[in-house]
Coordinates of C-alpha atoms in Angstrom, one line a residue:
X1 CA 0.0 -0.2 0.1
X2 CA 3.0 2.2 0.8
X3 CA 4.4 1.5 -2.7
X4 CA 1.0 2.6 -4.3
X5 CA 0.8 5.8 -2.6
X6 CA 4.2 6.7 -3.2
X7 CA 3.5 6.2 -6.8
X8 CA 0.3 8.2 -6.5
X9 CA 2.1 11.1 -4.8
X10 CA 4.7 11.2 -7.5
X11 CA 2.2 10.9 -10.3
X12 CA 0.3 14.0 -8.6
X13 CA 3.3 16.1 -8.2
X14 CA 4.2 15.5 -11.9
X15 CA 0.8 16.2 -13.1
X16 CA 0.7 19.5 -11.0
X17 CA 4.1 20.3 -12.6
X18 CA 2.1 20.1 -16.0
X19 CA -0.2 22.9 -14.9
X20 CA 2.7 25.2 -13.8
X21 CA 5.6 24.9 -16.4
X22 CA 4.8 25.2 -20.2
X23 CA 5.6 22.0 -22.1
X24 CA 6.7 21.1 -25.6
X25 CA 3.4 19.5 -26.2
X26 CA 1.9 18.0 -29.4
X27 CA -1.9 18.5 -30.3
X28 CA -2.1 15.1 -31.4
X29 CA -0.1 12.6 -33.2
X30 CA -2.3 9.6 -33.0
X31 CA -0.7 6.2 -34.2
X32 CA -2.6 3.0 -35.5
X33 CA -3.5 0.1 -32.9
X34 CA -3.8 -3.4 -34.1
X35 CA -6.9 -4.6 -32.3
X36 CA -10.6 -4.0 -32.3
X37 CA -12.4 -1.8 -29.7
X38 CA -15.8 -1.9 -28.2
X39 CA -16.1 2.0 -27.0
X40 CA -17.6 4.6 -29.1
X41 CA -15.1 7.1 -28.2
X42 CA -11.7 6.7 -26.9
X43 CA -8.9 9.2 -25.8
X44 CA -5.4 8.1 -24.7
X45 CA -2.7 10.6 -23.8
X46 CA 0.8 10.7 -23.0
X47 CA 0.9 12.6 -19.8
X48 CA 4.8 12.8 -19.9
X49 CA 4.7 14.9 -23.2
X50 CA 1.2 16.0 -23.7
X51 CA 0.9 13.9 -26.8
X52 CA -2.3 12.4 -28.0
X53 CA -1.1 8.7 -29.0
X54 CA -4.6 7.4 -30.1
X55 CA -8.3 8.9 -30.5
X56 CA -11.6 7.7 -31.8
X57 CA -14.6 10.2 -32.0
X58 CA -12.9 12.0 -29.8
X59 CA -15.3 15.1 -30.3
X60 CA -18.4 13.3 -30.4
X61 CA -21.1 14.2 -27.5
X62 CA -21.7 11.2 -25.2
X63 CA -23.5 10.8 -21.8
X64 CA -20.5 10.7 -19.1
X65 CA -22.5 8.8 -16.2
X66 CA -21.0 8.8 -12.9
X67 CA -17.6 9.9 -14.5
X68 CA -19.4 13.3 -14.2
X69 CA -18.4 13.0 -10.4
X70 CA -14.5 13.9 -11.5
X71 CA -16.0 17.8 -12.0
X72 CA -18.0 17.4 -8.7
X73 CA -15.0 16.6 -7.0
X74 CA -13.1 19.7 -8.4
X75 CA -15.9 22.0 -7.7
X76 CA -16.0 20.7 -4.2
X77 CA -12.0 21.1 -3.8
X78 CA -12.1 24.6 -5.0
X79 CA -14.8 25.8 -2.6
X80 CA -13.8 23.7 0.9
X81 CA -10.2 24.1 2.0
X82 CA -10.5 21.7 5.0
X83 CA -11.8 18.5 4.1
X84 CA -11.4 16.8 7.5
X85 CA -12.7 19.4 9.7
X86 CA -15.7 20.5 7.3
X87 CA -18.9 18.7 8.2
X88 CA -22.3 18.5 6.4
X89 CA -25.3 17.5 8.1
X90 CA -27.4 15.4 5.5
X91 CA -30.7 16.6 4.6
X92 CA -33.5 13.9 4.1
X93 CA -35.2 16.2 1.4
X94 CA -31.9 16.0 -0.7
X95 CA -31.7 12.1 -0.4
X96 CA -35.3 11.8 -1.4
X97 CA -34.7 13.3 -5.0
X98 CA -33.1 10.2 -6.0
X99 CA -35.9 7.9 -5.2
X100 CA -36.9 6.1 -7.9
X101 CA -33.8 6.8 -10.1
X102 CA -32.0 3.6 -9.7
X103 CA -28.9 5.4 -8.5
X104 CA -25.8 3.9 -7.2
X105 CA -25.4 5.0 -3.4
X106 CA -23.2 5.1 -0.8
X107 CA -26.0 4.3 1.9
X108 CA -25.6 8.1 3.3
X109 CA -28.5 8.4 5.9
X110 CA -30.6 11.2 6.8
X111 CA -29.4 13.9 9.6
X112 CA -25.9 12.1 9.7
X113 CA -23.1 14.4 10.0
X114 CA -20.3 13.7 7.6
X115 CA -16.9 15.5 6.9
X116 CA -16.2 16.6 3.2
X117 CA -13.8 13.9 3.0
X118 CA -16.1 11.1 3.9
X119 CA -18.6 12.7 1.5
X120 CA -15.9 12.7 -1.3
X121 CA -14.8 9.0 -0.3
X122 CA -18.7 8.2 -0.8
X123 CA -18.6 10.2 -4.0
X124 CA -15.6 8.3 -5.9
X125 CA -15.2 5.0 -4.2
X126 CA -18.5 3.3 -4.6
X127 CA -19.8 6.1 -7.1
X128 CA -22.5 7.5 -4.5
X129 CA -24.9 9.7 -6.2
X130 CA -26.2 10.4 -2.7
X131 CA -23.0 12.0 -1.9
X132 CA -23.0 14.0 -5.0
X133 CA -26.4 15.9 -4.3
X134 CA -25.2 16.3 -0.5
X135 CA -22.1 18.1 -1.8
X136 CA -23.7 20.1 -4.6
X137 CA -26.7 21.3 -1.8
X138 CA -24.2 22.2 0.5
X139 CA -21.6 24.3 -1.6
X140 CA -24.8 25.5 -3.9
X141 CA -26.3 26.8 -0.4
X142 CA -29.4 25.1 -0.8
X143 CA -29.8 25.4 -4.5
X144 CA -28.1 22.4 -6.5
X145 CA -28.6 24.4 -9.9
X146 CA -25.8 27.1 -8.6
X147 CA -23.2 24.2 -8.2
X148 CA -24.1 22.8 -11.6
X149 CA -23.3 26.4 -13.2
X150 CA -20.1 26.1 -11.5
X151 CA -19.5 22.9 -13.1
X152 CA -20.5 24.5 -16.2
X153 CA -18.3 27.5 -15.8
X154 CA -15.1 25.5 -14.8
X155 CA -15.5 23.3 -18.0
X156 CA -15.5 26.5 -19.9
X157 CA -12.5 27.5 -18.2
X158 CA -10.6 24.4 -18.9
X159 CA -11.4 24.8 -22.4
X160 CA -14.1 22.1 -22.7
X161 CA -16.0 23.0 -25.9
X162 CA -18.4 20.1 -26.0
X163 CA -19.5 19.8 -22.4
X164 CA -22.5 20.8 -20.6
X165 CA -23.7 19.5 -17.4
X166 CA -27.1 19.4 -15.9
X167 CA -26.5 17.6 -12.7
X168 CA -23.6 16.6 -9.9
X169 CA -24.0 13.0 -10.6
X170 CA -24.4 11.7 -14.2
X171 CA -27.9 10.7 -14.3
X172 CA -29.0 11.1 -18.0
X173 CA -30.3 14.2 -19.3
X174 CA -30.7 15.5 -22.8
X175 CA -28.6 18.6 -21.7
X176 CA -25.7 16.3 -19.7
X177 CA -22.8 15.4 -22.2
X178 CA -19.2 15.6 -22.8
X179 CA -16.3 14.5 -24.9
X180 CA -13.6 12.4 -24.2
X181 CA -11.3 15.1 -25.2
X182 CA -12.9 17.3 -23.0
X183 CA -13.2 14.5 -20.1
X184 CA -9.5 14.5 -20.4
X185 CA -8.8 18.0 -19.7
X186 CA -11.2 17.9 -16.8
X187 CA -9.5 14.7 -15.2
X188 CA -6.1 16.0 -15.8
X189 CA -7.0 19.2 -13.8
X190 CA -8.5 17.2 -11.0
X191 CA -5.1 15.0 -10.7
X192 CA -3.7 18.1 -9.4
X193 CA -6.1 18.9 -6.6
X194 CA -5.5 18.0 -3.0
X195 CA -6.2 14.3 -2.3
X196 CA -7.9 13.6 -5.7
X197 CA -5.4 10.5 -6.9
X198 CA -5.6 9.3 -3.3
X199 CA -9.1 9.0 -3.2
X200 CA -10.0 7.9 -6.5
X201 CA -7.5 5.0 -6.4
X202 CA -9.1 3.7 -3.2
X203 CA -10.5 0.1 -3.9
X204 CA -12.1 0.4 -0.2
X205 CA -12.6 2.5 2.9
X206 CA -14.1 2.2 6.2
X207 CA -14.4 5.9 6.7
X208 CA -18.3 5.6 7.6
X209 CA -17.7 2.6 10.1
X210 CA -16.6 -1.1 10.0
X211 CA -20.4 -1.9 9.3
X212 CA -20.6 0.3 6.5
X213 CA -17.6 -0.6 4.1
X214 CA -17.3 1.3 1.0
X215 CA -16.0 -0.8 -2.2
X216 CA -15.0 0.6 -5.5
X217 CA -16.8 0.2 -8.8
X218 CA -13.4 0.4 -10.8
X219 CA -12.5 -3.5 -11.3
X220 CA -9.3 -2.4 -13.1
X221 CA -7.6 -1.3 -9.7
X222 CA -9.2 -4.0 -7.5
X223 CA -6.9 -7.1 -7.4
X224 CA -9.1 -8.8 -5.0
X225 CA -12.4 -8.6 -6.8
X226 CA -11.3 -7.3 -10.3
X227 CA -10.9 -10.7 -11.6
X228 CA -9.6 -10.4 -15.4
X229 CA -10.3 -6.8 -15.4
X230 CA -7.6 -6.0 -12.9
X231 CA -4.9 -4.1 -14.3
X232 CA -1.8 -3.9 -12.1
X233 CA -0.3 -1.2 -13.8
X234 CA -3.8 1.1 -13.5
X235 CA -4.4 4.1 -10.7
X236 CA -8.2 5.6 -10.4
X237 CA -9.9 7.2 -11.7
X238 CA -13.8 6.8 -12.1
X239 CA -16.4 4.5 -13.7
X240 CA -19.6 5.3 -15.0
X241 CA -22.8 3.6 -16.6
X242 CA -26.4 4.4 -17.1
X243 CA -27.2 1.3 -18.9
X244 CA -27.5 1.5 -22.6
X245 CA -28.0 5.0 -22.7
X246 CA -24.3 5.7 -21.7
X247 CA -22.7 2.3 -22.1
X248 CA -19.8 1.8 -20.0
X249 CA -17.5 4.4 -19.3
X250 CA -14.2 4.6 -17.7
X251 CA -11.5 7.6 -16.8
X252 CA -8.3 6.1 -15.8
X253 CA -4.4 6.4 -15.7
X254 CA -1.7 3.9 -15.9
X255 CA 2.2 4.1 -15.0
X256 CA 4.9 1.7 -16.3
X257 CA 8.7 2.0 -16.9
X258 CA 8.8 5.5 -16.4
X259 CA 5.4 6.5 -18.7
X260 CA 2.3 7.6 -17.7
X261 CA -1.0 7.6 -19.7
X262 CA -4.5 9.1 -19.4
X263 CA -7.4 6.9 -21.1
X264 CA -10.9 7.8 -21.5
X265 CA -13.4 5.5 -22.8
X266 CA -17.2 6.1 -23.7
X267 CA -20.0 4.4 -24.8
X268 CA -18.9 0.4 -24.5
X269 CA -22.2 -1.8 -25.4
X270 CA -23.8 -2.6 -21.9
X271 CA -26.9 -5.1 -22.6
X272 CA -28.1 -6.8 -25.8
X273 CA -31.6 -7.1 -26.9
X274 CA -32.1 -9.9 -24.7
X275 CA -31.0 -8.1 -21.5
X276 CA -27.6 -9.9 -21.3
X277 CA -24.8 -7.6 -20.0
X278 CA -21.8 -7.2 -22.2
X279 CA -18.2 -7.5 -20.6
X280 CA -17.3 -4.1 -19.9
X281 CA -15.8 -3.1 -23.0
X282 CA -14.4 0.4 -21.5
X283 CA -12.2 -1.4 -19.1
X284 CA -11.0 -4.1 -21.6
X285 CA -10.3 -1.3 -24.3
X286 CA -8.3 1.0 -21.6
X287 CA -6.1 -1.9 -20.7
X288 CA -5.5 -2.9 -24.3
X289 CA -4.7 0.5 -25.1
X290 CA -2.2 0.9 -22.0
X291 CA -0.6 -2.5 -23.1
X292 CA -0.2 -1.3 -26.8
X293 CA 1.4 2.1 -25.7
X294 CA 3.6 0.7 -23.1
X295 CA 4.8 -2.0 -25.6
X296 CA 5.1 0.1 -29.0
X297 CA 5.7 3.7 -27.9
X298 CA 8.7 5.7 -26.5
X299 CA 9.7 9.1 -25.9
X300 CA 12.1 10.3 -28.7
X301 CA 14.1 13.5 -28.9
X302 CA 13.2 15.1 -32.4
X303 CA 15.2 18.0 -32.3
X304 CA 18.1 19.3 -29.8
X305 CA 18.2 23.0 -28.6
X306 CA 21.7 23.2 -29.9
X307 CA 21.1 21.4 -33.3
X308 CA 22.4 23.6 -36.3
X309 CA 19.4 22.8 -38.5
X310 CA 19.6 25.6 -41.0
X311 CA 21.8 27.9 -42.8
X312 CA 20.8 31.2 -44.7
X313 CA 22.3 34.1 -46.4
X314 CA 23.3 37.4 -44.4
X315 CA 23.8 40.7 -45.4
X316 CA 26.2 43.8 -45.0
X317 CA 28.7 41.5 -42.9
X318 CA 32.4 41.6 -43.4
X319 CA 33.6 38.4 -44.8
X320 CA 30.8 36.3 -43.9
X321 CA 27.7 35.7 -45.9
X322 CA 26.2 32.8 -43.9
X323 CA 24.6 32.3 -40.6
X324 CA 23.5 29.2 -38.7
X325 CA 19.9 28.6 -37.3
X326 CA 19.4 26.6 -34.1
X327 CA 16.2 25.7 -32.6
X328 CA 15.0 27.7 -29.5
X329 CA 14.4 24.7 -27.6
X330 CA 14.8 20.8 -27.3
X331 CA 11.5 19.0 -28.4
X332 CA 10.7 15.5 -27.4
X333 CA 7.6 13.4 -28.0
X334 CA 6.1 10.1 -27.8
X335 CA 6.6 8.3 -31.0
X336 CA 6.2 4.6 -32.0
X337 CA 9.7 2.4 -31.3
X338 CA 10.1 1.6 -35.1
X339 CA 10.0 5.2 -36.4
X340 CA 13.4 6.8 -37.4
X341 CA 13.9 10.3 -36.3
X342 CA 14.9 10.9 -40.0
X343 CA 11.5 10.4 -41.0
X344 CA 10.1 13.4 -39.1
X345 CA 9.6 16.0 -41.9
X346 CA 11.0 19.3 -41.1
X347 CA 9.2 22.6 -43.0
X348 CA 11.2 25.7 -42.7
X349 CA 9.8 28.9 -42.6
X350 CA 12.8 31.4 -42.8
X351 CA 13.8 34.1 -45.0
X352 CA 16.4 33.7 -47.8
X353 CA 18.6 36.2 -46.0
X354 CA 18.6 38.7 -43.3
X355 CA 20.5 41.9 -42.6
X356 CA 23.1 42.1 -40.0
X357 CA 23.5 43.3 -37.4
X358 CA 22.1 40.1 -35.7
X359 CA 22.3 39.2 -31.9
X360 CA 22.8 35.5 -30.9
X361 CA 19.3 34.2 -30.0
X362 CA 17.5 36.6 -32.2
X363 CA 14.4 34.7 -33.6
X364 CA 14.8 34.4 -37.4
X365 CA 12.1 31.8 -38.4
X366 CA 10.4 28.7 -37.3
X367 CA 10.5 24.9 -38.4
X368 CA 7.4 22.8 -38.2
X369 CA 7.7 19.3 -37.2
X370 CA 5.4 16.6 -38.4
X371 CA 5.0 12.9 -38.8
X372 CA 2.6 10.9 -41.1
X373 CA 1.0 14.3 -42.1
X374 CA 0.3 15.2 -38.5
X375 CA 1.7 18.3 -37.1
X376 CA 3.7 17.7 -33.8
X377 CA 4.7 21.2 -33.1
X378 CA 6.4 24.6 -34.5
X379 CA 9.5 25.5 -33.1
X380 CA 11.5 28.8 -33.2
X381 CA 14.8 29.2 -35.0
X382 CA 17.3 31.4 -33.3
X383 CA 20.5 32.8 -34.8
X384 CA 23.4 30.9 -33.6
X385 CA 25.8 33.7 -33.2
X386 CA 26.0 37.6 -33.2
X387 CA 27.1 39.2 -36.4
X388 CA 28.2 43.1 -36.7
X389 CA 27.2 45.2 -39.6
X390 CA 30.0 46.5 -42.0
X391 CA 29.7 50.3 -42.5
X392 CA 31.6 50.0 -45.7
X393 CA 29.4 47.2 -47.2
X394 CA 26.3 49.0 -46.4
X395 CA 27.6 52.2 -47.7
X396 CA 28.5 50.5 -51.0
X397 CA 25.3 48.6 -51.1
X398 CA 23.5 51.9 -50.6
X399 CA 25.4 53.4 -53.6
X400 CA 24.6 50.3 -55.7
X401 CA 21.0 50.4 -54.8
X402 CA 21.0 54.0 -55.8
X403 CA 22.7 53.5 -59.2
X404 CA 20.7 50.7 -59.9
X405 CA 17.0 52.3 -59.1
X406 CA 14.9 53.3 -61.9
X407 CA 14.6 56.8 -61.0
X408 CA 18.1 57.2 -61.0
X409 CA 18.6 55.5 -64.6
X410 CA 15.7 57.7 -65.8
X411 CA 17.5 60.7 -64.5
X412 CA 20.8 59.8 -65.9
X413 CA 19.1 59.4 -69.1
X414 CA 17.4 62.6 -68.8
X415 CA 20.5 64.4 -68.2
X416 CA 22.6 62.5 -71.0
X417 CA 19.4 63.6 -73.4
X418 CA 19.8 67.3 -72.1
X419 CA 23.7 67.2 -72.5
X420 CA 23.4 65.7 -76.1
X421 CA 20.9 68.4 -76.8
X422 CA 23.2 71.0 -75.5
X423 CA 26.2 69.8 -77.5
X424 CA 23.8 69.9 -80.7
X425 CA 22.5 73.3 -79.9
X426 CA 26.0 74.5 -79.6
X427 CA 27.5 73.2 -82.6
X428 CA 24.9 74.4 -84.7
X429 CA 24.9 78.1 -83.2
X430 CA 28.7 77.9 -83.7
X431 CA 28.3 76.8 -87.4
X432 CA 25.7 79.4 -88.1
X433 CA 27.8 82.0 -86.3
X434 CA 30.8 81.1 -88.8
X435 CA 28.5 81.2 -91.8
X436 CA 27.4 85.0 -91.0
X437 CA 30.7 86.3 -90.0
X438 CA 31.9 89.1 -92.4
X439 CA 34.9 88.7 -94.9
X440 CA 37.8 91.1 -94.0
X441 CA 39.2 92.8 -97.3
X442 CA 42.9 93.1 -97.1
X443 CA 44.5 96.1 -98.9
X444 CA 47.1 95.7 -101.3
X445 CA 50.5 97.4 -101.1

């Protein structure tokens, strides 16, 4: 258990750093898998690089079912700072709102007094809709719709474009939907919050007492009860299902050999026409995707910071006509093991030449990296050295520019014509003058 907690703590710290420090990330570099999947929508992201390595209908709207509770946790954590010492008295009226809904509940009783920590355990471990309602009522000050408004505002803040929440628990509603790509954004943010990784990875808890044991619904992380679904590298996060409407849903992470992935699987088949339940395709798909990623993908450095990747002409520099360009930063991303770095396409956007003076580190252009027609990243290209400007070459070029300009040529032509005209006029004038000069008569002696 200590080993698991250490891993979870490390993952939490790592993910927190992703929120603080800018990363060299790719929007997407999805690769082909060699197996069939049951889920309608899938999303697999390498959290070490921020690279989406596989997606399937990632922006299609789906019913999220109880994975909604990830956002419920977020709103709770952002409004309550002390989980252990903030207590809520359970209202019977709130519990009764779930009657007849077939909700999964944690068995919370009317009028009992529970801490926020206990309620969050009830929310995430057995997927208690009762806990979701109690938290929403408490934080919404008796108005659950205000809590839901906070959920939608947070989704927008996180950049979710295909998400709208109608309740805090995930029961089906036409106005309650999200996408696997949006839920990935939500889950990544949740992983940076206090105790989220710890609680979402618990397989059981006695926080309500020994006779009211909370048992996880996530078989992927439960070795004793998970059976074939158990996946030893998985951690958390949240299951969900509202029958055939949502299908099986799962948000999870997995870590192995120094790599960490986040997977969101939505819409795996739930029951056939005879009411027979299907295997949980969301869990099967997630485990298969993790295995595929761990076995076939690795981080590769595509371009080094000090690489001299491009050479362009430089003007007005004494005894120097070329300058080298280098990337502004190192760029690494997740790639298939069999991909050679040389096969990565580099598209340069640089001028044919630049004018001195140039300072080392000046941005000169960019290089766009792509693989299999998928853009990976665009990196700034910087001057690798400082180059001074030559005043003599500048002056000579200025003279050359003036001498070859259109207006200068026209002016020279006009002056030439004027001089030529002047010469002709003078010549004609002199001849006429000679013709009309009187002849002198000389006296004979």
